[in-house]
Coordinates of C-alpha atoms and ligand atoms in Angstrom, one line a residue:
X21 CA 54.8 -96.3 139.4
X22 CA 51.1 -95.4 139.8
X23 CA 48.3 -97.8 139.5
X24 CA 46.0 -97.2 137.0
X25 CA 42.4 -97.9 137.4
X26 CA 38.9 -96.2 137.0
X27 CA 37.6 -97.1 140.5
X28 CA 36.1 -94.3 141.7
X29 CA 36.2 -95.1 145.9
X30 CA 39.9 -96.2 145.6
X31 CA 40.6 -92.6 144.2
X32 CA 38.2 -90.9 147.2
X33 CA 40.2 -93.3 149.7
X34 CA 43.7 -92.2 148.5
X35 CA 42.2 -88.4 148.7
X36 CA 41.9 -88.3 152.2
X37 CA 45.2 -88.9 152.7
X38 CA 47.3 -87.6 149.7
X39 CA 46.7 -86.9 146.0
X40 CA 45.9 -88.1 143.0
X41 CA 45.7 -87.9 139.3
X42 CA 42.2 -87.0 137.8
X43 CA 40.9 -87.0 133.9
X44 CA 39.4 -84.2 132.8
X45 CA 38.1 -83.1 129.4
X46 CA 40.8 -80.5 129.2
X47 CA 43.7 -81.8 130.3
X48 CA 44.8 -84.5 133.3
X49 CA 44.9 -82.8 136.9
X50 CA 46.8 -83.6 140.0
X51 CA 44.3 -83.5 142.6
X52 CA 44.3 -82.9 146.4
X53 CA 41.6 -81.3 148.8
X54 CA 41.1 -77.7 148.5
X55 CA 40.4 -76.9 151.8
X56 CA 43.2 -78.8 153.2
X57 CA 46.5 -76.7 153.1
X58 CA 48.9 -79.9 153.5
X59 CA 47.4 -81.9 150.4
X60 CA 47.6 -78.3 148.3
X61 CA 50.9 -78.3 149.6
X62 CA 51.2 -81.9 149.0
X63 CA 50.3 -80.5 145.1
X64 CA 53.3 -78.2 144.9
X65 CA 55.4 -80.5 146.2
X66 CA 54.9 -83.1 143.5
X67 CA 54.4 -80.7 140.3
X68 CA 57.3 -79.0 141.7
X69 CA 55.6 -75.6 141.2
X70 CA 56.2 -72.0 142.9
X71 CA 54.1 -71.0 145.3
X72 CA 53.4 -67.6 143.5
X73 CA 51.0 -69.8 141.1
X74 CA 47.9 -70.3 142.2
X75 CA 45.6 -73.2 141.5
X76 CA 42.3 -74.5 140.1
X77 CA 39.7 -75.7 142.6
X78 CA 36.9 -78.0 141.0
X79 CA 33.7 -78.6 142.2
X80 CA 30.7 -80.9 141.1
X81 CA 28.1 -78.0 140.8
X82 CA 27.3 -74.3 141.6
X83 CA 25.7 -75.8 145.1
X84 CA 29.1 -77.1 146.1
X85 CA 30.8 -73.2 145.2
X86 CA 28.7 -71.4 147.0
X87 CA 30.1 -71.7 150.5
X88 CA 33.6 -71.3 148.9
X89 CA 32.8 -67.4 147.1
X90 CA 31.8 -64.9 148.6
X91 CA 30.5 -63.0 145.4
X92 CA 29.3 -64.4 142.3
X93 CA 29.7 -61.0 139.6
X94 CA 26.5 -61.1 137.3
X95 CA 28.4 -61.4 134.0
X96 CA 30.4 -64.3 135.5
X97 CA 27.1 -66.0 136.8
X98 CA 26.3 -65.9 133.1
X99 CA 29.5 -67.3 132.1
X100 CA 29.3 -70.6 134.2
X101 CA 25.2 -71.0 134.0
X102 CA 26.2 -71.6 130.0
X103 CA 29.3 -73.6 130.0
X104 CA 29.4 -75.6 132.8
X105 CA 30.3 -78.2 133.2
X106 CA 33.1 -77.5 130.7
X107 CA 36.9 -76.0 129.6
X108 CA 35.6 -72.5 131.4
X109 CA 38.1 -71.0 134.7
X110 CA 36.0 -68.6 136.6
X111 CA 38.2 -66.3 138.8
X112 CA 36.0 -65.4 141.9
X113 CA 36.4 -63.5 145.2
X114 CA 37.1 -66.4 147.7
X115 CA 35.6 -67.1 151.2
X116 CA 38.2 -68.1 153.9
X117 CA 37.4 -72.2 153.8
X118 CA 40.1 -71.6 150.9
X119 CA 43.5 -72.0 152.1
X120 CA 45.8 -68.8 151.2
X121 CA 48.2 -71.3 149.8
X122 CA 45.7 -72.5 147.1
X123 CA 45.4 -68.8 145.6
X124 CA 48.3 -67.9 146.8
X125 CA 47.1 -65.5 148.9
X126 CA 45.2 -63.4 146.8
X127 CA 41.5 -62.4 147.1
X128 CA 39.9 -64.6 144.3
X129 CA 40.8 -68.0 143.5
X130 CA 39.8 -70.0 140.1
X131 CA 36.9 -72.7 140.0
X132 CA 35.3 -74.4 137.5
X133 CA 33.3 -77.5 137.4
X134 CA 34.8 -79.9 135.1
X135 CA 32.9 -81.7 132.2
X136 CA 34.2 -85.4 132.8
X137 CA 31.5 -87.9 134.3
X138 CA 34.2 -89.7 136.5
X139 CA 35.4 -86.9 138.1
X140 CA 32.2 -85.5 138.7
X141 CA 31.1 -88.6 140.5
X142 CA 34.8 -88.4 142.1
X143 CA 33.9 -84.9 143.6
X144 CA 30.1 -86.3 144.5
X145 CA 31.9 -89.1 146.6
X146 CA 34.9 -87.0 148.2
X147 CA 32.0 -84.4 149.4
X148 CA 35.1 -82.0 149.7
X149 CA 36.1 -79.6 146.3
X150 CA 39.6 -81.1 144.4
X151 CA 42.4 -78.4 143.9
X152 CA 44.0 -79.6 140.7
X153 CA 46.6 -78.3 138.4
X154 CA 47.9 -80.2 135.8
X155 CA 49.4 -82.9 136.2
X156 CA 52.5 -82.3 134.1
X157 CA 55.9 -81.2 136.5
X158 CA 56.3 -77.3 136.6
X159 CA 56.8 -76.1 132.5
X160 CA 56.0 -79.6 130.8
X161 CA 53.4 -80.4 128.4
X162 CA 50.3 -80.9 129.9
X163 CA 49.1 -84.8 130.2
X164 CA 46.2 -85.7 128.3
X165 CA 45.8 -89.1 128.9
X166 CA 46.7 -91.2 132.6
X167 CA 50.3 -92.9 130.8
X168 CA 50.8 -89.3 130.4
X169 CA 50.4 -88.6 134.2
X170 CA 52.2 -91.7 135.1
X171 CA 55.4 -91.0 132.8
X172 CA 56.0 -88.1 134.9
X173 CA 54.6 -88.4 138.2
X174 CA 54.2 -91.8 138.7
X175 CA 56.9 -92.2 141.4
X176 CA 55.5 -89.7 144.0
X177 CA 51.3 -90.9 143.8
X178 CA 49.3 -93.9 144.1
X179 CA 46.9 -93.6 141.9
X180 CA 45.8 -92.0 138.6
X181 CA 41.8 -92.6 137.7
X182 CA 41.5 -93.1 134.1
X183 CA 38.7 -91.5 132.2
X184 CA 39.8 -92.3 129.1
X185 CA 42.5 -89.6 126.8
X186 CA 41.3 -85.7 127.3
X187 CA 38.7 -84.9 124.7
X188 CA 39.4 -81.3 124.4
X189 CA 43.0 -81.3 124.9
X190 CA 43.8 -77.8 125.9
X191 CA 43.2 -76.1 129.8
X192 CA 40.5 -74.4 130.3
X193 CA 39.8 -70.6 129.1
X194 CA 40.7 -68.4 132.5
X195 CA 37.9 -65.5 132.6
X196 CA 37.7 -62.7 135.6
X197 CA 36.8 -59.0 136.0
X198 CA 39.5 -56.1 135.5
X199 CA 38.3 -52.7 136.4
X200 CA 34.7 -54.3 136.2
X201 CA 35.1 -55.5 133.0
X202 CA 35.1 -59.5 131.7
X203 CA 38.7 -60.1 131.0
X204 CA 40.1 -63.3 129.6
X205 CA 43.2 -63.9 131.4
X206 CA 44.5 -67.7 129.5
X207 CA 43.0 -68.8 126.1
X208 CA 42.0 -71.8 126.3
X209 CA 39.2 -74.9 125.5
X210 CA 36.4 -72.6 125.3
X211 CA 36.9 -70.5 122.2
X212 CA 37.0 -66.3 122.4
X213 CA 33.9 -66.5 120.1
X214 CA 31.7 -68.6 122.2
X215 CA 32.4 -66.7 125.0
X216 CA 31.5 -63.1 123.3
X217 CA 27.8 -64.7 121.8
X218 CA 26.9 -65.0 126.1
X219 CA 28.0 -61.9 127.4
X220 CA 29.2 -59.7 124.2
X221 CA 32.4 -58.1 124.2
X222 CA 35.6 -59.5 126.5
X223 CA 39.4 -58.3 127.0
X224 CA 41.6 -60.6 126.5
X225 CA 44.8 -59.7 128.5
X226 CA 47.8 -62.4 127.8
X227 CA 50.5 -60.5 128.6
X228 CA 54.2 -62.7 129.2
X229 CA 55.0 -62.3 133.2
X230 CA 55.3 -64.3 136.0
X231 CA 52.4 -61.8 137.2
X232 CA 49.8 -64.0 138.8
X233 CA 46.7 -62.3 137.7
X234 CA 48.2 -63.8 134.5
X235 CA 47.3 -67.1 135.0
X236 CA 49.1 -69.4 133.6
X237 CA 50.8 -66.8 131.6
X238 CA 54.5 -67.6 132.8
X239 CA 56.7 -66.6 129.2
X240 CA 58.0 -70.1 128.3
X241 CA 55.6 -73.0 129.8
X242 CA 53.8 -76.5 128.2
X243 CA 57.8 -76.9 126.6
X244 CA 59.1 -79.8 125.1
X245 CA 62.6 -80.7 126.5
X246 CA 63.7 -80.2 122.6
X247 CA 64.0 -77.1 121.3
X248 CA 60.9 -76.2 119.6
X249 CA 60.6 -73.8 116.7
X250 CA 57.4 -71.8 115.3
X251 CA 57.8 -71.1 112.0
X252 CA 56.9 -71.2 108.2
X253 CA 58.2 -75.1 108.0
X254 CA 58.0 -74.9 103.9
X255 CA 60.3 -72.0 103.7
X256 CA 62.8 -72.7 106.8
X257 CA 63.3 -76.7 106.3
X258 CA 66.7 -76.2 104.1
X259 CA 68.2 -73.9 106.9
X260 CA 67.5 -76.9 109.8
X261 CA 68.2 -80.0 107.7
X262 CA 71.1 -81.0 109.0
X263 CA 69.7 -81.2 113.3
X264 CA 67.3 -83.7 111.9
X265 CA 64.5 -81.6 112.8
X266 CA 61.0 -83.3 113.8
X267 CA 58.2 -81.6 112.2
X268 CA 55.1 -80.9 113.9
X269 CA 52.6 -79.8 111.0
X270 CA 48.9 -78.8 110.8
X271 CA 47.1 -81.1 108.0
X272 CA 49.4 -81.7 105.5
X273 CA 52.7 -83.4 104.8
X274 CA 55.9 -82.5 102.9
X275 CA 56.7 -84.1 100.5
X276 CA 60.8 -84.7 99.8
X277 CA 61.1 -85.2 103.7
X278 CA 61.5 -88.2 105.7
X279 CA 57.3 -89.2 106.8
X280 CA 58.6 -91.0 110.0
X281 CA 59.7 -87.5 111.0
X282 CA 56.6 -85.6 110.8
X283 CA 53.4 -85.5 112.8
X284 CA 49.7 -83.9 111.5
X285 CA 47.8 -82.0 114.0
X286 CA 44.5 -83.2 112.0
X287 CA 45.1 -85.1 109.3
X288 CA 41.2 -84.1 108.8
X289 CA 41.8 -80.7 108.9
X290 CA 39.9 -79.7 111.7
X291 CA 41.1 -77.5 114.5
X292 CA 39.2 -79.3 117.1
X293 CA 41.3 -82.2 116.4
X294 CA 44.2 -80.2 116.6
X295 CA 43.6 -79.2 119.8
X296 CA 42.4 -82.6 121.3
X297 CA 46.4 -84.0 119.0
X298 CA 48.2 -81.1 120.8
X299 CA 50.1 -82.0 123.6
X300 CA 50.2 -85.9 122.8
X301 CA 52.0 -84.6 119.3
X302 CA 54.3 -82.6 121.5
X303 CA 55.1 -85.3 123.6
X304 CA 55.9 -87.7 120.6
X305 CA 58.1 -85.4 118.9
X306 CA 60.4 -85.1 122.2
X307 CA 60.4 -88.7 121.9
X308 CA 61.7 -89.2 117.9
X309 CA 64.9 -88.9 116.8
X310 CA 66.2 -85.4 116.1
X311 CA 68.0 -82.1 117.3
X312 CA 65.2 -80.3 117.3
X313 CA 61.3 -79.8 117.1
X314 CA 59.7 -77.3 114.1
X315 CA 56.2 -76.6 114.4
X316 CA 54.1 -74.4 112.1
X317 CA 51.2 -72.3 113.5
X318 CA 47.5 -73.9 112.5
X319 CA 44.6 -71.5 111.2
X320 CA 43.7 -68.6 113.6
X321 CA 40.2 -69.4 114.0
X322 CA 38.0 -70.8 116.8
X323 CA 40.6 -73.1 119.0
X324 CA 43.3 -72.9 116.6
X325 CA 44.2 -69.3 118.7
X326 CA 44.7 -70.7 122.2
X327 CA 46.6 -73.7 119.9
X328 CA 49.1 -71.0 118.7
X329 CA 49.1 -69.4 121.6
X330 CA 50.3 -72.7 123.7
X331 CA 52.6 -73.2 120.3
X332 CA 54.3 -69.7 121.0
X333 CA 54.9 -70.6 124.8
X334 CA 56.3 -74.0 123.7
X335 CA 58.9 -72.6 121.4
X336 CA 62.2 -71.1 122.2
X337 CA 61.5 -67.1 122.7
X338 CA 64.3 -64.8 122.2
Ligands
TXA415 O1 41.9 -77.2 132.3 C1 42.5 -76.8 133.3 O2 42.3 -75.7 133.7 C2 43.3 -77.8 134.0 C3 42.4 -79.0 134.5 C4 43.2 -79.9 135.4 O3 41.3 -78.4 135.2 N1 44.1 -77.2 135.1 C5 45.1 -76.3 134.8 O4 45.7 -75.9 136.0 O5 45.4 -76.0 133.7 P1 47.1 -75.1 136.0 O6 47.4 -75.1 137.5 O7 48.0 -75.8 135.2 O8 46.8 -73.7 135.5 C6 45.9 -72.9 136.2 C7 46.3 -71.4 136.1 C8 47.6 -71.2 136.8 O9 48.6 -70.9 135.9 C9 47.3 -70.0 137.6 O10 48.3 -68.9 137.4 C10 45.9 -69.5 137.3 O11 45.3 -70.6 136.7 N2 45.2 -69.1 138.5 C11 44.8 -69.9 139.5 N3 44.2 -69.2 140.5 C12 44.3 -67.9 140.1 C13 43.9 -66.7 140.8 N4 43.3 -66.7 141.9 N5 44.2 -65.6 140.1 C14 44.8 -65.6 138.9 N6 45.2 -66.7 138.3 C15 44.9 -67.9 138.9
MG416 MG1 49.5 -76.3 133.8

């Protein structure tokens, strides 16, 4: 297994040789150097990930990005000057200290500058930018807290840093240009809304496909190893009884149903809870007894849209 520690030199020691898990206030990444092509293949390697999906570089500060872009779009500029550090994915034309293999060989590559004081001082002492997806093998749930990391990954790195669970609990939003135009290419921690009151209207373009300008995007990804179903839970239950379902429900319980088998999202009602409970609820219901997983889908407002949206990749598509 991985030690587990919050020392901040041990983690820039273990970098210059192989990679590591970081906190962050999204989600846990598994970070290597950027601009080294054997620790980003070192990445791929671990997560178990195809090449055709690029990754995130991270960088302390808009200082440290500059000699890695070669073109900082207006609108975008806008974009990181209001939400960084923070959940925000900025897709930018790339200079060539970027390794091909990072962006998989296409012209931009994703940055953002994460809002989580250890790894900020983590990139401070490495002096080099941390590629980092996250740390969950290739179509898990995302880890949000550094047990979550060393479950799954603990054989194959030395050390996670732990910062504590993941405040906001979902990846970051994934913004770029199309045709000129600001396109939102994941949803994600930063909501649709707080994006369009900076720089007004934005496309949001989710589509399903293993396309890579659609990051993240792959049809069924953050899955549960049960069977996951989205669905009204009050009207289906009677149809799933007998696979002992697990019920993943937004803020309220039902009543003639077992309560050991059913988890609240926010128990408070609040869909920033929700999304900070996500992927730790996930991972709990794989771990209860039960055939199978039902989940219903939480408000459509603020964060609770990139929360059905992760919901809808989690569940079994037809
Ligand atoms: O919150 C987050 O973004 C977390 C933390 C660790 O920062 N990272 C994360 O990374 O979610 P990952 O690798 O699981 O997801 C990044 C997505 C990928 O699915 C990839 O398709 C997309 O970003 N992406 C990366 N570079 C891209 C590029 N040059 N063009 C289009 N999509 C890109
Ligand atoms: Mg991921």
């Amino acid at each position: 297994m991985a030690e587990i520690g919050n020392d901040i030199q041990k983690a820039a020691d273990f970098l210059l040789s192989g990679v590591v898990g970081i906190p962050t206030e999204t989600v846990y990444g598994l970070a290597g150097n950027a601009l080294d092509a054997n620790r980003v293949a070192d990445i791929f390697r671990v997560k178990k990930r195809p090449f055709f999906d690029p990754l995130i570089v991270h960088v302390h500060s808009q200082e440290a990005l500059d000699p890695l872009i070669t073109d900082f779009p207006p609108m975008l500029k806008k974009l990181a000057d209001a939400f960084w550090p923070g959940p925000l994915t900025l897709l930018l034309p790339r200079s060539e200290k970027i390794p091909d293999l990072a962006c998989s060989g296409l012209s931009e590559a994703a940055f953002r500058i994460p809002n989580h004081p250890l790894t900020l001082q983590l990139l401070q002492a490495t002096g080099f930018p941390l590629a980092a997806p996250s740390a969950n093998p290739f179509g898990y749930v995302s880890p949000t807290t550094a047990q979550h990391v060393n479950e799954q990954l603990g054989q194959d790195i030395p050390y996670v840093l732990d910062g504590g669970p993941s405040f906001v609990g979902l990846e970051s939003t994934i913004v770029g240009l199309e045709n000129g135009r600001p396109t939102i290419f994941r949803l994600g921690g930063l909501s649709i809304d707080e994006i369009k009151a900076v720089i007004g209207e934005v496309d949001v373009r989710i589509n399903q496909s293993s396309d890579p300008r659609a990051p993240g995007m792959l049809k069924s990804h953050y899955s549960p190893l049960k069977p996951l179903l989205l669905c009204d839970i009050r009207s289906s239950l009677d149809q799933y009884r007998k696979q002992s379902p697990i019920l993943i429900l937004f803020d309220q319980l039902i009543e003639d149903y077992p309560i050991e088998k059913q988890i609240l999202l926010s128990p408070n009602r609040s869909i920033t809870e929700a999304a900070t409970n996500l992927f730790s609820v996930l991972r709990q219901a794989d771990k209860l007894a039960g055939e199978i997983i039902l989940a219903e889908s939480v408000p459509p407002n603020g964060l609770g849209i990139a929360i059905n949206d992760r919901l809808k990749r989690a569940s079994v598509q037809s």
